[in-house]
mmCIF file of C-alpha atoms and ligand atoms in Angstrom:
data_model
loop_
_atom_site.group_PDB
_atom_site.id
_atom_site.type_symbol
_atom_site.label_atom_id
_atom_site.label_comp_id
_atom_site.label_asym_id
_atom_site.label_seq_id
_atom_site.Cartn_x
_atom_site.Cartn_y
_atom_site.Cartn_z
ATOM 1 C CA MET J 1 -0.405 3.896 0.033
ATOM 2 C CA MET J 2 -2.525 2.787 2.960
ATOM 3 C CA ASN J 3 -4.491 6.118 4.717
ATOM 4 C CA ARG J 4 -3.313 5.592 8.366
ATOM 5 C CA THR J 5 -5.218 7.704 11.379
ATOM 6 C CA LYS J 6 -2.703 10.165 12.313
ATOM 7 C CA TYR J 7 -2.130 10.904 16.014
ATOM 8 C CA LEU J 8 -0.878 13.956 18.255
ATOM 9 C CA ILE J 9 -0.076 12.902 21.794
ATOM 10 C CA GLY J 10 0.421 14.354 24.824
ATOM 11 C CA ASN J 11 2.253 12.295 27.847
ATOM 12 C CA TRP J 12 1.872 14.780 30.401
ATOM 13 C CA LYS J 13 4.101 12.691 32.593
ATOM 14 C CA MET J 14 3.633 13.660 36.329
ATOM 15 C CA HIS J 15 3.115 17.449 35.354
ATOM 16 C CA LYS J 16 -0.094 20.504 35.451
ATOM 17 C CA ASN J 17 -2.035 20.643 38.233
ATOM 18 C CA PHE J 18 -6.017 21.046 37.258
ATOM 19 C CA SER J 19 -6.175 24.688 36.412
ATOM 20 C CA GLU J 20 -3.328 24.169 34.618
ATOM 21 C CA ALA J 21 -4.978 21.639 32.586
ATOM 22 C CA GLU J 22 -7.985 23.439 32.189
ATOM 23 C CA THR J 23 -5.787 26.833 31.245
ATOM 24 C CA TRP J 24 -3.637 24.580 28.126
ATOM 25 C CA ILE J 25 -7.044 22.731 26.901
ATOM 26 C CA GLU J 26 -8.652 26.946 26.315
ATOM 27 C CA THR J 27 -5.456 27.216 24.584
ATOM 28 C CA VAL J 28 -4.974 24.660 21.855
ATOM 29 C CA GLU J 29 -6.203 24.534 18.523
ATOM 30 C CA ILE J 30 -8.022 21.395 17.798
ATOM 31 C CA PRO J 31 -7.766 19.842 14.450
ATOM 32 C CA SER J 32 -10.810 17.403 12.584
ATOM 33 C CA SER J 33 -7.801 16.178 10.735
ATOM 34 C CA ILE J 34 -5.625 14.480 13.545
ATOM 35 C CA GLU J 35 -6.594 12.219 16.456
ATOM 36 C CA ILE J 36 -4.901 14.665 19.604
ATOM 37 C CA MET J 37 -4.963 12.445 22.603
ATOM 38 C CA ILE J 38 -3.334 14.102 26.344
ATOM 39 C CA ALA J 39 -2.721 11.988 29.169
ATOM 40 C CA PRO J 40 -3.173 13.891 32.309
ATOM 41 C CA SER J 41 -2.361 12.354 36.344
ATOM 42 C CA PHE J 42 -4.673 9.914 37.098
ATOM 43 C CA LEU J 43 -6.709 12.397 39.230
ATOM 44 C CA TYR J 44 -8.072 14.747 36.811
ATOM 45 C CA LEU J 45 -8.723 12.025 34.131
ATOM 46 C CA TYR J 46 -12.985 12.375 35.680
ATOM 47 C CA SER J 47 -12.554 16.038 35.014
ATOM 48 C CA LEU J 48 -11.014 16.384 31.969
ATOM 49 C CA VAL J 49 -13.046 13.730 30.431
ATOM 50 C CA ARG J 50 -15.854 16.458 30.453
ATOM 51 C CA LEU J 51 -14.262 19.366 29.523
ATOM 52 C CA THR J 52 -13.271 18.271 26.610
ATOM 53 C CA ARG J 53 -16.467 16.089 25.614
ATOM 54 C CA PRO J 54 -17.348 15.744 22.262
ATOM 55 C CA SER J 55 -14.086 16.961 20.317
ATOM 56 C CA ASN J 56 -11.458 15.911 18.556
ATOM 57 C CA LEU J 57 -9.241 16.217 22.180
ATOM 58 C CA HIS J 58 -9.531 12.612 24.343
ATOM 59 C CA ILE J 59 -8.237 11.734 27.025
ATOM 60 C CA ALA J 60 -5.998 8.479 27.624
ATOM 61 C CA ALA J 61 -4.426 7.446 31.388
ATOM 62 C CA GLN J 62 -0.423 6.820 31.611
ATOM 63 C CA ASN J 63 -0.821 3.901 33.224
ATOM 64 C CA MET J 64 -3.254 1.067 34.319
ATOM 65 C CA HIS J 65 -3.449 -1.869 36.528
ATOM 66 C CA TYR J 66 -4.499 -5.313 34.357
ATOM 67 C CA GLU J 67 -6.713 -6.295 37.404
ATOM 68 C CA ASP J 68 -10.305 -4.919 37.580
ATOM 69 C CA GLU J 69 -10.252 -4.531 41.168
ATOM 70 C CA GLY J 70 -8.521 -6.395 44.271
ATOM 71 C CA ALA J 71 -5.457 -5.783 47.070
ATOM 72 C CA PHE J 72 -3.220 -3.572 44.795
ATOM 73 C CA THR J 73 -2.906 -0.589 47.202
ATOM 74 C CA GLY J 74 -1.939 2.494 44.638
ATOM 75 C CA GLU J 75 -3.104 1.041 41.418
ATOM 76 C CA VAL J 76 -5.986 1.981 38.789
ATOM 77 C CA SER J 77 -7.592 -0.539 37.104
ATOM 78 C CA PRO J 78 -9.313 -1.046 34.004
ATOM 79 C CA ARG J 79 -13.212 -1.054 35.032
ATOM 80 C CA MET J 80 -11.842 2.315 36.558
ATOM 81 C CA LEU J 81 -11.019 3.970 33.791
ATOM 82 C CA LEU J 82 -13.958 3.136 31.700
ATOM 83 C CA ASP J 83 -16.107 3.910 34.440
ATOM 84 C CA VAL J 84 -14.758 7.950 34.252
ATOM 85 C CA GLY J 85 -15.295 7.596 30.360
ATOM 86 C CA CYS J 86 -11.590 7.101 30.069
ATOM 87 C CA HIS J 87 -11.233 5.438 27.141
ATOM 88 C CA ASN J 88 -7.755 5.198 25.980
ATOM 89 C CA VAL J 89 -4.523 3.647 27.866
ATOM 90 C CA ILE J 90 -0.302 4.701 27.286
ATOM 91 C CA LEU J 91 1.349 0.985 27.815
ATOM 92 C CA GLY J 92 4.727 0.408 28.547
ATOM 93 C CA HIS J 93 6.244 3.877 28.751
ATOM 94 C CA SER J 94 9.740 3.376 28.515
ATOM 95 C CA GLU J 95 9.418 5.499 32.148
ATOM 96 C CA ARG J 96 7.088 2.638 33.487
ATOM 97 C CA ARG J 97 9.992 0.534 31.960
ATOM 98 C CA HIS J 98 13.437 1.426 34.038
ATOM 99 C CA THR J 99 12.085 3.748 35.932
ATOM 100 C CA PHE J 100 9.352 1.255 37.881
ATOM 101 C CA GLY J 101 11.319 -2.156 36.798
ATOM 102 C CA GLU J 102 7.623 -2.911 34.550
ATOM 103 C CA SER J 103 8.285 -6.178 32.402
ATOM 104 C CA ASP J 104 7.327 -7.180 28.842
ATOM 105 C CA GLN J 105 5.635 -9.902 30.601
ATOM 106 C CA LEU J 106 3.442 -7.379 33.658
ATOM 107 C CA ILE J 107 2.679 -5.612 30.186
ATOM 108 C CA ASN J 108 1.798 -8.636 28.272
ATOM 109 C CA LYS J 109 -0.580 -8.702 31.060
ATOM 110 C CA LYS J 110 -1.840 -5.082 30.909
ATOM 111 C CA ILE J 111 -2.642 -5.177 27.181
ATOM 112 C CA CYS J 112 -4.524 -8.263 26.917
ATOM 113 C CA SER J 113 -6.255 -6.784 30.034
ATOM 114 C CA ALA J 114 -7.164 -3.796 27.928
ATOM 115 C CA ALA J 115 -7.834 -5.813 24.915
ATOM 116 C CA GLU J 116 -11.025 -7.464 26.926
ATOM 117 C CA SER J 117 -11.762 -3.762 28.383
ATOM 118 C CA GLU J 118 -12.094 -2.495 25.505
ATOM 119 C CA LEU J 119 -9.897 0.201 25.877
ATOM 120 C CA PHE J 120 -7.467 1.769 23.274
ATOM 121 C CA VAL J 121 -3.742 1.223 23.931
ATOM 122 C CA THR J 122 -0.647 3.369 23.193
ATOM 123 C CA LEU J 123 2.115 0.531 23.172
ATOM 124 C CA CYS J 124 5.320 1.618 24.197
ATOM 125 C CA VAL J 125 8.484 -0.026 22.460
ATOM 126 C CA GLY J 126 12.386 1.154 22.220
ATOM 127 C CA GLU J 127 15.961 0.435 22.839
ATOM 128 C CA PRO J 128 17.830 1.786 25.847
ATOM 129 C CA GLU J 129 20.752 3.434 24.960
ATOM 130 C CA LEU J 130 23.247 0.659 25.907
ATOM 131 C CA VAL J 131 21.434 -1.651 23.533
ATOM 132 C CA HIS J 132 21.435 1.617 20.903
ATOM 133 C CA ASN J 133 25.656 2.117 21.048
ATOM 134 C CA ASN J 134 25.977 -2.049 19.951
ATOM 135 C CA GLY J 135 24.051 -1.066 16.505
ATOM 136 C CA LYS J 136 21.176 -1.016 14.860
ATOM 137 C CA ASP J 137 20.559 -4.519 14.328
ATOM 138 C CA LYS J 138 20.271 -4.734 17.862
ATOM 139 C CA ALA J 139 18.230 -2.451 18.885
ATOM 140 C CA MET J 140 15.586 -4.129 15.855
ATOM 141 C CA GLU J 141 16.337 -7.480 17.666
ATOM 142 C CA TYR J 142 15.388 -6.147 21.250
ATOM 143 C CA VAL J 143 12.208 -3.957 19.870
ATOM 144 C CA GLU J 144 11.037 -6.996 18.050
ATOM 145 C CA LYS J 145 11.452 -8.896 20.973
ATOM 146 C CA GLN J 146 9.410 -6.769 23.201
ATOM 147 C CA LEU J 147 6.663 -6.540 20.950
ATOM 148 C CA ARG J 148 6.338 -10.256 20.502
ATOM 149 C CA ALA J 149 6.397 -10.311 24.607
ATOM 150 C CA SER J 150 4.487 -7.750 24.735
ATOM 151 C CA LEU J 151 1.558 -8.559 22.465
ATOM 152 C CA GLN J 152 1.347 -12.649 23.104
ATOM 153 C CA GLY J 153 -1.774 -14.017 23.344
ATOM 154 C CA LEU J 154 -3.641 -11.001 21.695
ATOM 155 C CA THR J 155 -5.907 -11.810 18.542
ATOM 156 C CA SER J 156 -6.142 -8.681 16.974
ATOM 157 C CA ALA J 157 -4.081 -4.911 16.458
ATOM 158 C CA LEU J 158 -7.719 -3.465 15.892
ATOM 159 C CA ARG J 159 -7.348 -1.488 19.226
ATOM 160 C CA ILE J 160 -3.741 -0.873 19.295
ATOM 161 C CA THR J 161 -1.276 2.108 18.157
ATOM 162 C CA ILE J 162 2.491 1.217 18.484
ATOM 163 C CA ALA J 163 5.275 4.186 19.782
ATOM 164 C CA TYR J 164 8.489 3.343 18.985
ATOM 165 C CA GLU J 165 10.715 6.171 21.336
ATOM 166 C CA PRO J 166 14.037 5.121 21.453
ATOM 167 C CA VAL J 167 14.746 5.191 25.293
ATOM 168 C CA TRP J 168 17.869 7.493 24.891
ATOM 169 C CA ALA J 169 16.315 9.989 22.661
ATOM 170 C CA VAL J 170 12.874 10.586 25.493
ATOM 171 C CA GLY J 171 14.248 14.113 27.408
ATOM 172 C CA SER J 172 17.447 14.173 25.844
ATOM 173 C CA GLY J 173 17.108 16.654 22.668
ATOM 174 C CA THR J 174 18.448 14.492 20.545
ATOM 175 C CA THR J 175 16.340 12.296 17.962
ATOM 176 C CA PRO J 176 17.932 9.211 15.680
ATOM 177 C CA ASN J 177 18.325 10.530 11.787
ATOM 178 C CA ILE J 178 14.794 9.853 10.076
ATOM 179 C CA ASP J 179 15.993 6.487 7.996
ATOM 180 C CA TYR J 180 16.784 4.824 11.309
ATOM 181 C CA ILE J 181 13.000 5.440 12.528
ATOM 182 C CA ALA J 182 11.873 4.689 9.270
ATOM 183 C CA ASP J 183 13.272 1.644 9.253
ATOM 184 C CA MET J 184 12.260 0.874 13.287
ATOM 185 C CA HIS J 185 8.805 1.280 11.845
ATOM 186 C CA ARG J 186 9.472 -0.908 8.929
ATOM 187 C CA LEU J 187 10.516 -3.358 10.867
ATOM 188 C CA ILE J 188 7.530 -3.138 13.888
ATOM 189 C CA ARG J 189 4.540 -2.946 10.767
ATOM 190 C CA ARG J 190 6.638 -6.420 9.398
ATOM 191 C CA VAL J 191 6.723 -8.208 13.203
ATOM 192 C CA VAL J 192 2.890 -6.728 13.652
ATOM 193 C CA SER J 193 1.850 -8.664 10.454
ATOM 194 C CA SER J 194 3.563 -11.338 11.696
ATOM 195 C CA ILE J 195 2.309 -11.778 14.880
ATOM 196 C CA PHE J 196 -1.660 -11.252 13.419
ATOM 197 C CA ASN J 197 -0.534 -13.249 10.500
ATOM 198 C CA ASP J 198 -2.422 -10.826 8.036
ATOM 199 C CA ASN J 199 -1.408 -7.280 6.937
ATOM 200 C CA SER J 200 -2.501 -5.521 10.133
ATOM 201 C CA GLY J 201 1.214 -4.162 10.207
ATOM 202 C CA GLU J 202 0.336 -1.687 7.270
ATOM 203 C CA SER J 203 -2.964 -0.316 9.148
ATOM 204 C CA ILE J 204 -1.421 -0.075 12.185
ATOM 205 C CA SER J 205 -0.533 3.836 13.085
ATOM 206 C CA ILE J 206 2.531 3.941 14.392
ATOM 207 C CA LEU J 207 3.697 6.996 15.699
ATOM 208 C CA TYR J 208 7.337 8.266 17.351
ATOM 209 C CA GLY J 209 8.270 9.265 20.262
ATOM 210 C CA GLY J 210 11.667 10.641 21.960
ATOM 211 C CA SER J 211 12.808 14.590 22.192
ATOM 212 C CA VAL J 212 10.027 15.713 19.340
ATOM 213 C CA ASN J 213 9.464 19.529 19.253
ATOM 214 C CA SER J 214 7.774 22.515 16.189
ATOM 215 C CA VAL J 215 10.924 22.363 14.722
ATOM 216 C CA ASN J 216 11.956 18.801 13.973
ATOM 217 C CA ALA J 217 8.010 17.420 13.729
ATOM 218 C CA GLN J 218 8.177 18.988 10.360
ATOM 219 C CA ASN J 219 11.113 17.140 8.752
ATOM 220 C CA LEU J 220 9.874 13.728 10.717
ATOM 221 C CA PHE J 221 6.288 14.110 9.501
ATOM 222 C CA ALA J 222 7.208 13.779 6.233
ATOM 223 C CA ASP J 223 8.281 10.985 6.059
ATOM 224 C CA SER J 224 5.664 8.679 5.226
ATOM 225 C CA GLU J 225 6.377 5.864 7.914
ATOM 226 C CA ILE J 226 5.755 8.327 10.972
ATOM 227 C CA ASP J 227 2.175 8.639 11.739
ATOM 228 C CA GLY J 228 2.139 11.080 14.247
ATOM 229 C CA PHE J 229 3.797 11.680 17.478
ATOM 230 C CA ILE J 230 3.611 11.328 21.060
ATOM 231 C CA VAL J 231 5.391 14.187 22.959
ATOM 232 C CA GLY J 232 6.393 14.793 26.738
ATOM 233 C CA GLY J 233 8.242 18.292 27.082
ATOM 234 C CA ALA J 234 7.301 19.957 24.375
ATOM 235 C CA SER J 235 3.467 19.150 25.039
ATOM 236 C CA LEU J 236 3.432 21.407 28.372
ATOM 237 C CA ASP J 237 2.992 24.396 26.941
ATOM 238 C CA ALA J 238 -0.398 24.490 24.726
ATOM 239 C CA MET J 239 1.806 27.461 22.209
ATOM 240 C CA GLU J 240 4.236 24.593 21.387
ATOM 241 C CA PHE J 241 1.743 22.190 21.422
ATOM 242 C CA ASN J 242 -0.338 24.030 18.436
ATOM 243 C CA LYS J 243 2.633 24.523 16.396
ATOM 244 C CA ILE J 244 3.702 20.817 16.138
ATOM 245 C CA LEU J 245 -0.732 20.734 15.001
ATOM 246 C CA GLU J 246 0.368 23.388 12.509
ATOM 247 C CA VAL J 247 3.402 21.385 10.564
ATOM 248 C CA MET J 248 1.223 17.874 11.107
ATOM 249 C CA GLU J 249 -1.836 19.519 8.997
ATOM 250 C CA GLU J 250 0.155 21.411 6.644
HETATM 251 P P1 PGA D 301 9.703 13.852 25.460
HETATM 252 O O1 PGA D 301 8.869 12.464 25.786
HETATM 253 O O2 PGA D 301 9.026 14.123 24.185
HETATM 254 O O3 PGA D 301 10.075 14.901 26.401
HETATM 255 O O4 PGA D 301 11.361 13.085 24.969
HETATM 256 C C1 PGA D 301 8.534 11.756 25.253
HETATM 257 C C2 PGA D 301 8.234 10.654 25.854
HETATM 258 O O5 PGA D 301 8.352 10.304 27.288
HETATM 259 O O6 PGA D 301 6.269 10.327 25.790
#
């Protein structure tokens, strides 16, 4: 079986001020076998990169613009991320897609720009509830379309991790059953290999996200298709995050 990198990403969304972030970082126990990333507000990237360096705890941005500079009020560019020492970015999160109206085409521009800047990308994909209600085949079609549109024009999957996050599971307290997730991850692997015309789908890390906590993480991580998690609500409490890490280390 392919030995893929394991990840645990804490997506803090619009939570935590600087002193809360400092306390969190002091409390979290960083293992060497798992890549850990936290995605704080843009405001704290500069300070948190410095506070966590050098360690196995990496800092990621939750979003970015695709241009390096220009008249884009309120936006942050790839060049700015690199300038503050942030080398990771989450793109296509369901809240960006559904609350802020980001399309596959826009996300594709961002991914191509991130690739040019040599940023590491966690690309989120996942079907909304309405699609999910129409059955697994429809959900798979939807995710395949998202992937193909988002990755169009890229030449390699080298700096990409994919997070499968069904929109209906994010923040809802509900997770799909494990076979459903595993089938979706296998589909993602097939699609990635077909896009890049190689077997990168086998080596790419695919994370699951959507209502992960220290109780369900054990069962989910036991499936060899799941290479880690992106965690929202449960990442805000460092003790809970430590428990998820413990489960992944066992
Ligand atoms: P959740 O969020 O863990 O609170 O469901 C996950 C995410 O939005 O990445």
